[in-house]
JSON list of C-alpha atoms in Angstrom, two decimals:
[
{"chain": "C", "resi": 1008, "resn": "MET", "atom": "CA", "xyz": [-0.14, 0.00, 0.08]},
{"chain": "C", "resi": 1009, "resn": "ASP", "atom": "CA", "xyz": [1.06, 3.49, -0.74]},
{"chain": "C", "resi": 1010, "resn": "SER", "atom": "CA", "xyz": [1.00, 6.24, 1.96]},
{"chain": "C", "resi": 1011, "resn": "HIS", "atom": "CA", "xyz": [-2.65, 6.89, 1.14]},
{"chain": "C", "resi": 1012, "resn": "GLY", "atom": "CA", "xyz": [-3.67, 3.50, 1.95]},
{"chain": "C", "resi": 1013, "resn": "GLN", "atom": "CA", "xyz": [-4.15, 2.60, -1.95]},
{"chain": "C", "resi": 1014, "resn": "TYR", "atom": "CA", "xyz": [-2.85, -0.88, -3.24]},
{"chain": "C", "resi": 1015, "resn": "GLU", "atom": "CA", "xyz": [0.04, -0.33, -5.49]},
{"chain": "C", "resi": 1016, "resn": "PRO", "atom": "CA", "xyz": [0.64, -3.15, -8.05]},
{"chain": "C", "resi": 1017, "resn": "ARG", "atom": "CA", "xyz": [4.21, -4.93, -8.06]},
{"chain": "C", "resi": 1018, "resn": "VAL", "atom": "CA", "xyz": [4.46, -4.16, -11.67]},
{"chain": "C", "resi": 1019, "resn": "ALA", "atom": "CA", "xyz": [2.42, -1.07, -12.91]},
{"chain": "C", "resi": 1020, "resn": "TRP", "atom": "CA", "xyz": [2.41, 0.11, -16.49]},
{"chain": "C", "resi": 1021, "resn": "THR", "atom": "CA", "xyz": [0.80, 2.72, -18.70]},
{"chain": "C", "resi": 1022, "resn": "VAL", "atom": "CA", "xyz": [1.40, 3.85, -22.47]},
{"chain": "C", "resi": 1023, "resn": "VAL", "atom": "CA", "xyz": [1.88, 7.51, -23.16]},
{"chain": "C", "resi": 1024, "resn": "GLY", "atom": "CA", "xyz": [2.34, 9.42, -26.49]},
{"chain": "C", "resi": 1025, "resn": "SER", "atom": "CA", "xyz": [5.68, 10.89, -27.42]},
{"chain": "C", "resi": 1026, "resn": "GLY", "atom": "CA", "xyz": [7.48, 12.49, -30.48]},
{"chain": "C", "resi": 1027, "resn": "ILE", "atom": "CA", "xyz": [8.59, 9.08, -31.72]},
{"chain": "C", "resi": 1028, "resn": "GLY", "atom": "CA", "xyz": [5.18, 7.26, -30.94]},
{"chain": "C", "resi": 1029, "resn": "PRO", "atom": "CA", "xyz": [3.55, 5.57, -28.27]},
{"chain": "C", "resi": 1030, "resn": "LEU", "atom": "CA", "xyz": [5.89, 4.49, -25.50]},
{"chain": "C", "resi": 1031, "resn": "LEU", "atom": "CA", "xyz": [5.01, 1.55, -22.55]},
{"chain": "C", "resi": 1032, "resn": "LEU", "atom": "CA", "xyz": [6.35, 2.76, -19.16]},
{"chain": "C", "resi": 1033, "resn": "ALA", "atom": "CA", "xyz": [6.57, 0.18, -16.57]},
{"chain": "C", "resi": 1034, "resn": "ALA", "atom": "CA", "xyz": [7.65, 0.73, -12.87]},
{"chain": "C", "resi": 1035, "resn": "THR", "atom": "CA", "xyz": [7.99, -1.33, -9.91]},
{"chain": "C", "resi": 1036, "resn": "SER", "atom": "CA", "xyz": [8.37, 0.06, -6.10]},
{"chain": "C", "resi": 1037, "resn": "GLU", "atom": "CA", "xyz": [12.11, 0.33, -6.87]},
{"chain": "C", "resi": 1038, "resn": "GLY", "atom": "CA", "xyz": [11.81, 2.47, -9.89]},
{"chain": "C", "resi": 1039, "resn": "LEU", "atom": "CA", "xyz": [11.11, 2.66, -13.61]},
{"chain": "C", "resi": 1040, "resn": "VAL", "atom": "CA", "xyz": [12.01, -0.60, -14.85]},
{"chain": "C", "resi": 1041, "resn": "ASN", "atom": "CA", "xyz": [11.12, -0.75, -18.49]},
{"chain": "C", "resi": 1042, "resn": "VAL", "atom": "CA", "xyz": [10.44, 1.76, -21.57]},
{"chain": "C", "resi": 1043, "resn": "VAL", "atom": "CA", "xyz": [9.29, 0.00, -24.79]},
{"chain": "C", "resi": 1044, "resn": "PHE", "atom": "CA", "xyz": [9.13, 1.75, -28.33]},
{"chain": "C", "resi": 1045, "resn": "HIS", "atom": "CA", "xyz": [6.29, 1.25, -30.71]},
{"chain": "C", "resi": 1046, "resn": "ALA", "atom": "CA", "xyz": [3.94, 0.24, -27.83]},
{"chain": "C", "resi": 1047, "resn": "THR", "atom": "CA", "xyz": [0.70, -0.69, -29.53]},
{"chain": "C", "resi": 1048, "resn": "GLY", "atom": "CA", "xyz": [-1.21, -4.01, -29.88]},
{"chain": "C", "resi": 1049, "resn": "PRO", "atom": "CA", "xyz": [0.96, -6.90, -30.19]},
{"chain": "C", "resi": 1050, "resn": "VAL", "atom": "CA", "xyz": [4.23, -5.13, -29.36]},
{"chain": "C", "resi": 1051, "resn": "ARG", "atom": "CA", "xyz": [2.51, -4.02, -26.08]},
{"chain": "C", "resi": 1052, "resn": "GLY", "atom": "CA", "xyz": [1.33, -7.53, -25.35]},
{"chain": "C", "resi": 1053, "resn": "ARG", "atom": "CA", "xyz": [4.80, -9.19, -25.85]},
{"chain": "C", "resi": 1054, "resn": "ALA", "atom": "CA", "xyz": [6.32, -6.53, -23.79]},
{"chain": "C", "resi": 1055, "resn": "LEU", "atom": "CA", "xyz": [3.94, -7.41, -20.84]},
{"chain": "C", "resi": 1056, "resn": "ASP", "atom": "CA", "xyz": [4.40, -10.86, -21.31]},
{"chain": "C", "resi": 1057, "resn": "ARG", "atom": "CA", "xyz": [8.07, -10.58, -21.04]},
{"chain": "C", "resi": 1058, "resn": "LEU", "atom": "CA", "xyz": [7.86, -8.35, -17.86]},
{"chain": "C", "resi": 1059, "resn": "ALA", "atom": "CA", "xyz": [5.42, -10.87, -16.03]},
{"chain": "C", "resi": 1060, "resn": "ALA", "atom": "CA", "xyz": [8.05, -13.78, -16.76]},
{"chain": "C", "resi": 1061, "resn": "ARG", "atom": "CA", "xyz": [10.92, -11.57, -15.92]},
{"chain": "C", "resi": 1062, "resn": "LEU", "atom": "CA", "xyz": [9.56, -10.08, -12.82]},
{"chain": "C", "resi": 1063, "resn": "GLY", "atom": "CA", "xyz": [7.20, -12.99, -11.33]},
{"chain": "C", "resi": 1064, "resn": "ALA", "atom": "CA", "xyz": [4.29, -10.59, -11.20]},
{"chain": "C", "resi": 1065, "resn": "GLU", "atom": "CA", "xyz": [1.48, -9.75, -13.71]},
{"chain": "C", "resi": 1066, "resn": "PRO", "atom": "CA", "xyz": [1.74, -6.23, -14.74]},
{"chain": "C", "resi": 1067, "resn": "VAL", "atom": "CA", "xyz": [-1.21, -3.87, -14.01]},
{"chain": "C", "resi": 1068, "resn": "GLU", "atom": "CA", "xyz": [-2.32, -0.98, -16.02]},
{"chain": "C", "resi": 1069, "resn": "ALA", "atom": "CA", "xyz": [-2.15, 1.87, -13.62]},
{"chain": "C", "resi": 1070, "resn": "PRO", "atom": "CA", "xyz": [-1.32, 5.10, -15.21]},
{"chain": "C", "resi": 1071, "resn": "GLY", "atom": "CA", "xyz": [-2.14, 7.41, -12.20]},
{"chain": "C", "resi": 1072, "resn": "THR", "atom": "CA", "xyz": [0.78, 5.53, -10.32]},
{"chain": "C", "resi": 1073, "resn": "PRO", "atom": "CA", "xyz": [3.11, 8.34, -9.04]},
{"chain": "C", "resi": 1074, "resn": "LEU", "atom": "CA", "xyz": [6.25, 7.16, -10.59]},
{"chain": "C", "resi": 1075, "resn": "LEU", "atom": "CA", "xyz": [4.53, 6.59, -13.86]},
{"chain": "C", "resi": 1076, "resn": "THR", "atom": "CA", "xyz": [2.87, 10.15, -13.68]},
{"chain": "C", "resi": 1077, "resn": "GLU", "atom": "CA", "xyz": [6.36, 11.54, -12.99]},
{"chain": "C", "resi": 1078, "resn": "ALA", "atom": "CA", "xyz": [8.01, 9.60, -15.82]},
{"chain": "C", "resi": 1079, "resn": "ALA", "atom": "CA", "xyz": [5.35, 10.57, -18.29]},
{"chain": "C", "resi": 1080, "resn": "GLU", "atom": "CA", "xyz": [5.87, 14.28, -17.44]},
{"chain": "C", "resi": 1081, "resn": "GLN", "atom": "CA", "xyz": [9.63, 14.13, -17.52]},
{"chain": "C", "resi": 1082, "resn": "LEU", "atom": "CA", "xyz": [9.48, 12.31, -20.98]},
{"chain": "C", "resi": 1083, "resn": "GLY", "atom": "CA", "xyz": [6.95, 15.05, -22.18]},
{"chain": "C", "resi": 1084, "resn": "ALA", "atom": "CA", "xyz": [9.14, 17.82, -21.13]},
{"chain": "C", "resi": 1085, "resn": "TYR", "atom": "CA", "xyz": [12.37, 15.84, -22.88]},
{"chain": "C", "resi": 1086, "resn": "PHE", "atom": "CA", "xyz": [10.40, 15.66, -26.25]},
{"chain": "C", "resi": 1087, "resn": "SER", "atom": "CA", "xyz": [9.40, 19.24, -26.15]},
{"chain": "C", "resi": 1088, "resn": "GLY", "atom": "CA", "xyz": [13.17, 20.36, -25.60]},
{"chain": "C", "resi": 1089, "resn": "ASP", "atom": "CA", "xyz": [12.52, 21.69, -21.92]},
{"chain": "C", "resi": 1090, "resn": "ARG", "atom": "CA", "xyz": [14.28, 18.73, -20.19]},
{"chain": "C", "resi": 1091, "resn": "HIS", "atom": "CA", "xyz": [17.89, 17.48, -20.91]},
{"chain": "C", "resi": 1092, "resn": "THR", "atom": "CA", "xyz": [18.29, 14.98, -17.97]},
{"chain": "C", "resi": 1093, "resn": "PHE", "atom": "CA", "xyz": [16.13, 12.44, -16.34]},
{"chain": "C", "resi": 1094, "resn": "ASP", "atom": "CA", "xyz": [15.52, 12.50, -12.53]},
{"chain": "C", "resi": 1095, "resn": "LEU", "atom": "CA", "xyz": [13.79, 9.40, -11.68]},
{"chain": "C", "resi": 1096, "resn": "PRO", "atom": "CA", "xyz": [14.47, 6.15, -9.58]},
{"chain": "C", "resi": 1097, "resn": "LEU", "atom": "CA", "xyz": [15.56, 3.30, -11.85]},
{"chain": "C", "resi": 1098, "resn": "ASP", "atom": "CA", "xyz": [14.87, -0.45, -11.36]},
{"chain": "C", "resi": 1099, "resn": "TRP", "atom": "CA", "xyz": [17.89, -2.15, -12.76]},
{"chain": "C", "resi": 1100, "resn": "SER", "atom": "CA", "xyz": [16.63, -5.68, -12.16]},
{"chain": "C", "resi": 1101, "resn": "LEU", "atom": "CA", "xyz": [16.18, -6.55, -16.01]},
{"chain": "C", "resi": 1102, "resn": "ILE", "atom": "CA", "xyz": [19.94, -6.24, -16.67]},
{"chain": "C", "resi": 1103, "resn": "SER", "atom": "CA", "xyz": [22.99, -7.27, -14.87]},
{"chain": "C", "resi": 1104, "resn": "GLY", "atom": "CA", "xyz": [26.65, -7.76, -15.29]},
{"chain": "C", "resi": 1105, "resn": "PHE", "atom": "CA", "xyz": [28.72, -5.99, -17.82]},
{"chain": "C", "resi": 1106, "resn": "ASN", "atom": "CA", "xyz": [25.49, -4.70, -19.49]},
{"chain": "C", "resi": 1107, "resn": "ARG", "atom": "CA", "xyz": [24.41, -2.98, -16.22]},
{"chain": "C", "resi": 1108, "resn": "GLU", "atom": "CA", "xyz": [27.83, -1.57, -15.99]},
{"chain": "C", "resi": 1109, "resn": "VAL", "atom": "CA", "xyz": [27.79, -0.26, -19.46]},
{"chain": "C", "resi": 1110, "resn": "LEU", "atom": "CA", "xyz": [24.38, 1.25, -19.12]},
{"chain": "C", "resi": 1111, "resn": "ARG", "atom": "CA", "xyz": [24.91, 2.91, -15.67]},
{"chain": "C", "resi": 1112, "resn": "GLU", "atom": "CA", "xyz": [28.36, 4.63, -17.23]},
{"chain": "C", "resi": 1113, "resn": "LEU", "atom": "CA", "xyz": [26.12, 5.59, -20.29]},
{"chain": "C", "resi": 1114, "resn": "ALA", "atom": "CA", "xyz": [23.50, 6.91, -17.96]},
{"chain": "C", "resi": 1115, "resn": "SER", "atom": "CA", "xyz": [25.83, 9.06, -15.67]},
{"chain": "C", "resi": 1116, "resn": "GLY", "atom": "CA", "xyz": [28.61, 10.01, -18.32]},
{"chain": "C", "resi": 1117, "resn": "VAL", "atom": "CA", "xyz": [27.12, 10.78, -21.86]},
{"chain": "C", "resi": 1118, "resn": "ARG", "atom": "CA", "xyz": [25.12, 13.97, -21.49]},
{"chain": "C", "resi": 1119, "resn": "TYR", "atom": "CA", "xyz": [22.41, 15.31, -23.81]},
{"chain": "C", "resi": 1120, "resn": "GLY", "atom": "CA", "xyz": [23.63, 16.44, -27.00]},
{"chain": "C", "resi": 1121, "resn": "THR", "atom": "CA", "xyz": [26.57, 14.25, -27.13]},
{"chain": "C", "resi": 1122, "resn": "VAL", "atom": "CA", "xyz": [27.58, 11.01, -28.48]},
{"chain": "C", "resi": 1123, "resn": "VAL", "atom": "CA", "xyz": [30.04, 8.42, -27.70]},
{"chain": "C", "resi": 1124, "resn": "GLY", "atom": "CA", "xyz": [31.66, 5.44, -29.90]},
{"chain": "C", "resi": 1125, "resn": "TYR", "atom": "CA", "xyz": [30.83, 1.88, -28.84]},
{"chain": "C", "resi": 1126, "resn": "GLY", "atom": "CA", "xyz": [34.69, 1.57, -28.32]},
{"chain": "C", "resi": 1127, "resn": "ASP", "atom": "CA", "xyz": [34.95, 4.43, -26.17]},
{"chain": "C", "resi": 1128, "resn": "LEU", "atom": "CA", "xyz": [32.08, 3.33, -24.04]},
{"chain": "C", "resi": 1129, "resn": "ALA", "atom": "CA", "xyz": [33.83, -0.03, -23.59]},
{"chain": "C", "resi": 1130, "resn": "GLY", "atom": "CA", "xyz": [36.97, 1.78, -22.58]},
{"chain": "C", "resi": 1131, "resn": "ARG", "atom": "CA", "xyz": [35.24, 3.88, -19.94]},
{"chain": "C", "resi": 1132, "resn": "VAL", "atom": "CA", "xyz": [34.31, 0.72, -18.14]},
{"chain": "C", "resi": 1133, "resn": "GLY", "atom": "CA", "xyz": [37.83, -0.89, -18.47]},
{"chain": "C", "resi": 1134, "resn": "GLN", "atom": "CA", "xyz": [37.06, -3.04, -21.47]},
{"chain": "C", "resi": 1135, "resn": "PRO", "atom": "CA", "xyz": [38.67, -1.39, -24.38]},
{"chain": "C", "resi": 1136, "resn": "GLY", "atom": "CA", "xyz": [38.30, -4.44, -26.54]},
{"chain": "C", "resi": 1137, "resn": "ALA", "atom": "CA", "xyz": [34.48, -4.92, -25.89]},
{"chain": "C", "resi": 1138, "resn": "ALA", "atom": "CA", "xyz": [32.77, -2.47, -28.60]},
{"chain": "C", "resi": 1139, "resn": "GLN", "atom": "CA", "xyz": [30.73, -5.35, -29.66]},
{"chain": "C", "resi": 1140, "resn": "ALA", "atom": "CA", "xyz": [29.90, -6.39, -26.30]},
{"chain": "C", "resi": 1141, "resn": "VAL", "atom": "CA", "xyz": [28.82, -2.83, -25.80]},
{"chain": "C", "resi": 1142, "resn": "GLY", "atom": "CA", "xyz": [26.35, -2.94, -28.84]},
{"chain": "C", "resi": 1143, "resn": "MET", "atom": "CA", "xyz": [25.01, -6.04, -27.41]},
{"chain": "C", "resi": 1144, "resn": "ALA", "atom": "CA", "xyz": [24.35, -3.95, -23.95]},
{"chain": "C", "resi": 1145, "resn": "MET", "atom": "CA", "xyz": [22.64, -1.18, -25.95]},
{"chain": "C", "resi": 1146, "resn": "GLY", "atom": "CA", "xyz": [20.44, -3.70, -27.72]},
{"chain": "C", "resi": 1147, "resn": "ALA", "atom": "CA", "xyz": [19.45, -5.16, -24.13]},
{"chain": "C", "resi": 1148, "resn": "ASN", "atom": "CA", "xyz": [18.59, -1.78, -22.75]},
{"chain": "C", "resi": 1149, "resn": "PRO", "atom": "CA", "xyz": [15.36, -2.05, -20.85]},
{"chain": "C", "resi": 1150, "resn": "LEU", "atom": "CA", "xyz": [15.31, 1.77, -20.35]},
{"chain": "C", "resi": 1151, "resn": "PRO", "atom": "CA", "xyz": [15.90, 3.43, -23.54]},
{"chain": "C", "resi": 1152, "resn": "ILE", "atom": "CA", "xyz": [15.64, 7.21, -23.87]},
{"chain": "C", "resi": 1153, "resn": "VAL", "atom": "CA", "xyz": [16.03, 7.40, -19.96]},
{"chain": "C", "resi": 1154, "resn": "VAL", "atom": "CA", "xyz": [19.06, 5.63, -20.26]},
{"chain": "C", "resi": 1155, "resn": "PRO", "atom": "CA", "xyz": [20.25, 7.07, -23.69]},
{"chain": "C", "resi": 1156, "resn": "CYS", "atom": "CA", "xyz": [21.27, 4.33, -25.89]},
{"chain": "C", "resi": 1157, "resn": "HIS", "atom": "CA", "xyz": [20.42, 6.30, -28.99]},
{"chain": "C", "resi": 1158, "resn": "ARG", "atom": "CA", "xyz": [23.53, 8.52, -27.94]},
{"chain": "C", "resi": 1159, "resn": "VAL", "atom": "CA", "xyz": [25.87, 5.63, -28.90]},
{"chain": "C", "resi": 1160, "resn": "VAL", "atom": "CA", "xyz": [27.36, 5.68, -32.31]},
{"chain": "C", "resi": 1161, "resn": "GLU", "atom": "CA", "xyz": [29.96, 4.12, -34.65]},
{"chain": "C", "resi": 1162, "resn": "SER", "atom": "CA", "xyz": [33.47, 5.68, -34.42]},
{"chain": "C", "resi": 1163, "resn": "ASP", "atom": "CA", "xyz": [33.56, 5.94, -38.08]},
{"chain": "C", "resi": 1164, "resn": "GLY", "atom": "CA", "xyz": [30.61, 8.57, -37.89]},
{"chain": "C", "resi": 1165, "resn": "GLY", "atom": "CA", "xyz": [27.84, 5.82, -38.71]},
{"chain": "C", "resi": 1166, "resn": "ILE", "atom": "CA", "xyz": [24.88, 5.90, -36.61]},
{"chain": "C", "resi": 1167, "resn": "GLY", "atom": "CA", "xyz": [25.06, 2.35, -35.60]},
{"chain": "C", "resi": 1168, "resn": "GLY", "atom": "CA", "xyz": [22.09, 0.22, -34.72]},
{"chain": "C", "resi": 1169, "resn": "PHE", "atom": "CA", "xyz": [18.82, 0.89, -32.47]},
{"chain": "C", "resi": 1170, "resn": "GLY", "atom": "CA", "xyz": [16.34, -1.27, -30.99]},
{"chain": "C", "resi": 1171, "resn": "GLY", "atom": "CA", "xyz": [13.69, 1.35, -31.59]},
{"chain": "C", "resi": 1172, "resn": "GLY", "atom": "CA", "xyz": [14.71, 1.51, -35.23]},
{"chain": "C", "resi": 1173, "resn": "LEU", "atom": "CA", "xyz": [17.30, 3.67, -36.96]},
{"chain": "C", "resi": 1174, "resn": "GLU", "atom": "CA", "xyz": [14.46, 6.56, -37.91]},
{"chain": "C", "resi": 1175, "resn": "THR", "atom": "CA", "xyz": [13.65, 6.55, -34.15]},
{"chain": "C", "resi": 1176, "resn": "LYS", "atom": "CA", "xyz": [17.60, 7.06, -33.28]},
{"chain": "C", "resi": 1177, "resn": "ARG", "atom": "CA", "xyz": [17.71, 9.58, -35.89]},
{"chain": "C", "resi": 1178, "resn": "LYS", "atom": "CA", "xyz": [14.77, 11.70, -34.59]},
{"chain": "C", "resi": 1179, "resn": "LEU", "atom": "CA", "xyz": [16.13, 11.49, -30.89]},
{"chain": "C", "resi": 1180, "resn": "LEU", "atom": "CA", "xyz": [19.66, 12.67, -32.05]},
{"chain": "C", "resi": 1181, "resn": "ALA", "atom": "CA", "xyz": [18.00, 15.44, -34.08]},
{"chain": "C", "resi": 1182, "resn": "LEU", "atom": "CA", "xyz": [15.91, 16.58, -31.01]},
{"chain": "C", "resi": 1183, "resn": "GLU", "atom": "CA", "xyz": [19.15, 16.74, -28.96]},
{"chain": "C", "resi": 1184, "resn": "GLY", "atom": "CA", "xyz": [20.88, 18.73, -31.83]},
{"chain": "C", "resi": 1185, "resn": "VAL", "atom": "CA", "xyz": [23.52, 16.06, -32.66]},
{"chain": "C", "resi": 1186, "resn": "LEU", "atom": "CA", "xyz": [21.95, 15.64, -36.07]},
{"chain": "C", "resi": 1187, "resn": "PRO", "atom": "CA", "xyz": [19.96, 18.03, -38.38]},
{"chain": "C", "resi": 1188, "resn": "GLU", "atom": "CA", "xyz": [16.04, 17.54, -38.36]},
{"chain": "C", "resi": 1189, "resn": "PRO", "atom": "CA", "xyz": [14.91, 15.16, -41.00]},
{"chain": "C", "resi": 1190, "resn": "LEU", "atom": "CA", "xyz": [13.60, 17.09, -44.02]},
{"chain": "C", "resi": 1191, "resn": "PHE", "atom": "CA", "xyz": [10.59, 14.92, -44.27]}
]
């Protein structure tokens, strides 16, 4: 129960609109645990099934949960250009080991409007030869945007891959001023 005597589900979720389409946000009592791109129909269903399997609790749609409300507000401010950092508790339970280490470094060390190469990020965590492993960590990121995997690019200037699709990555980088706005 929360401080108002209301039942809070173990895993709460909602879908919010954004500048890149609908995002599924999920939270536990520990913090925001998952952000999922393109969260309509089957994508949303698969994401909720994965959360239930991984967290051992059926996610409950609860858009009024304080953390989800705050996350939605901060994401809205990010997409309108008014927020450059996120101030949300994060639940890292969906990721561990090297991947968690890399994502924590990314979250704390790569600021809005900047990018880092896969190899450079590997070096920051003491594994200079692990650029491919960093790429795998980016693909496993359960908290995209908030943990900004879109800011990781190829050392030769290529955009690299992205779980939300390359067009989504381009839009996020354009929003942050790293790339020009798409013409159409």
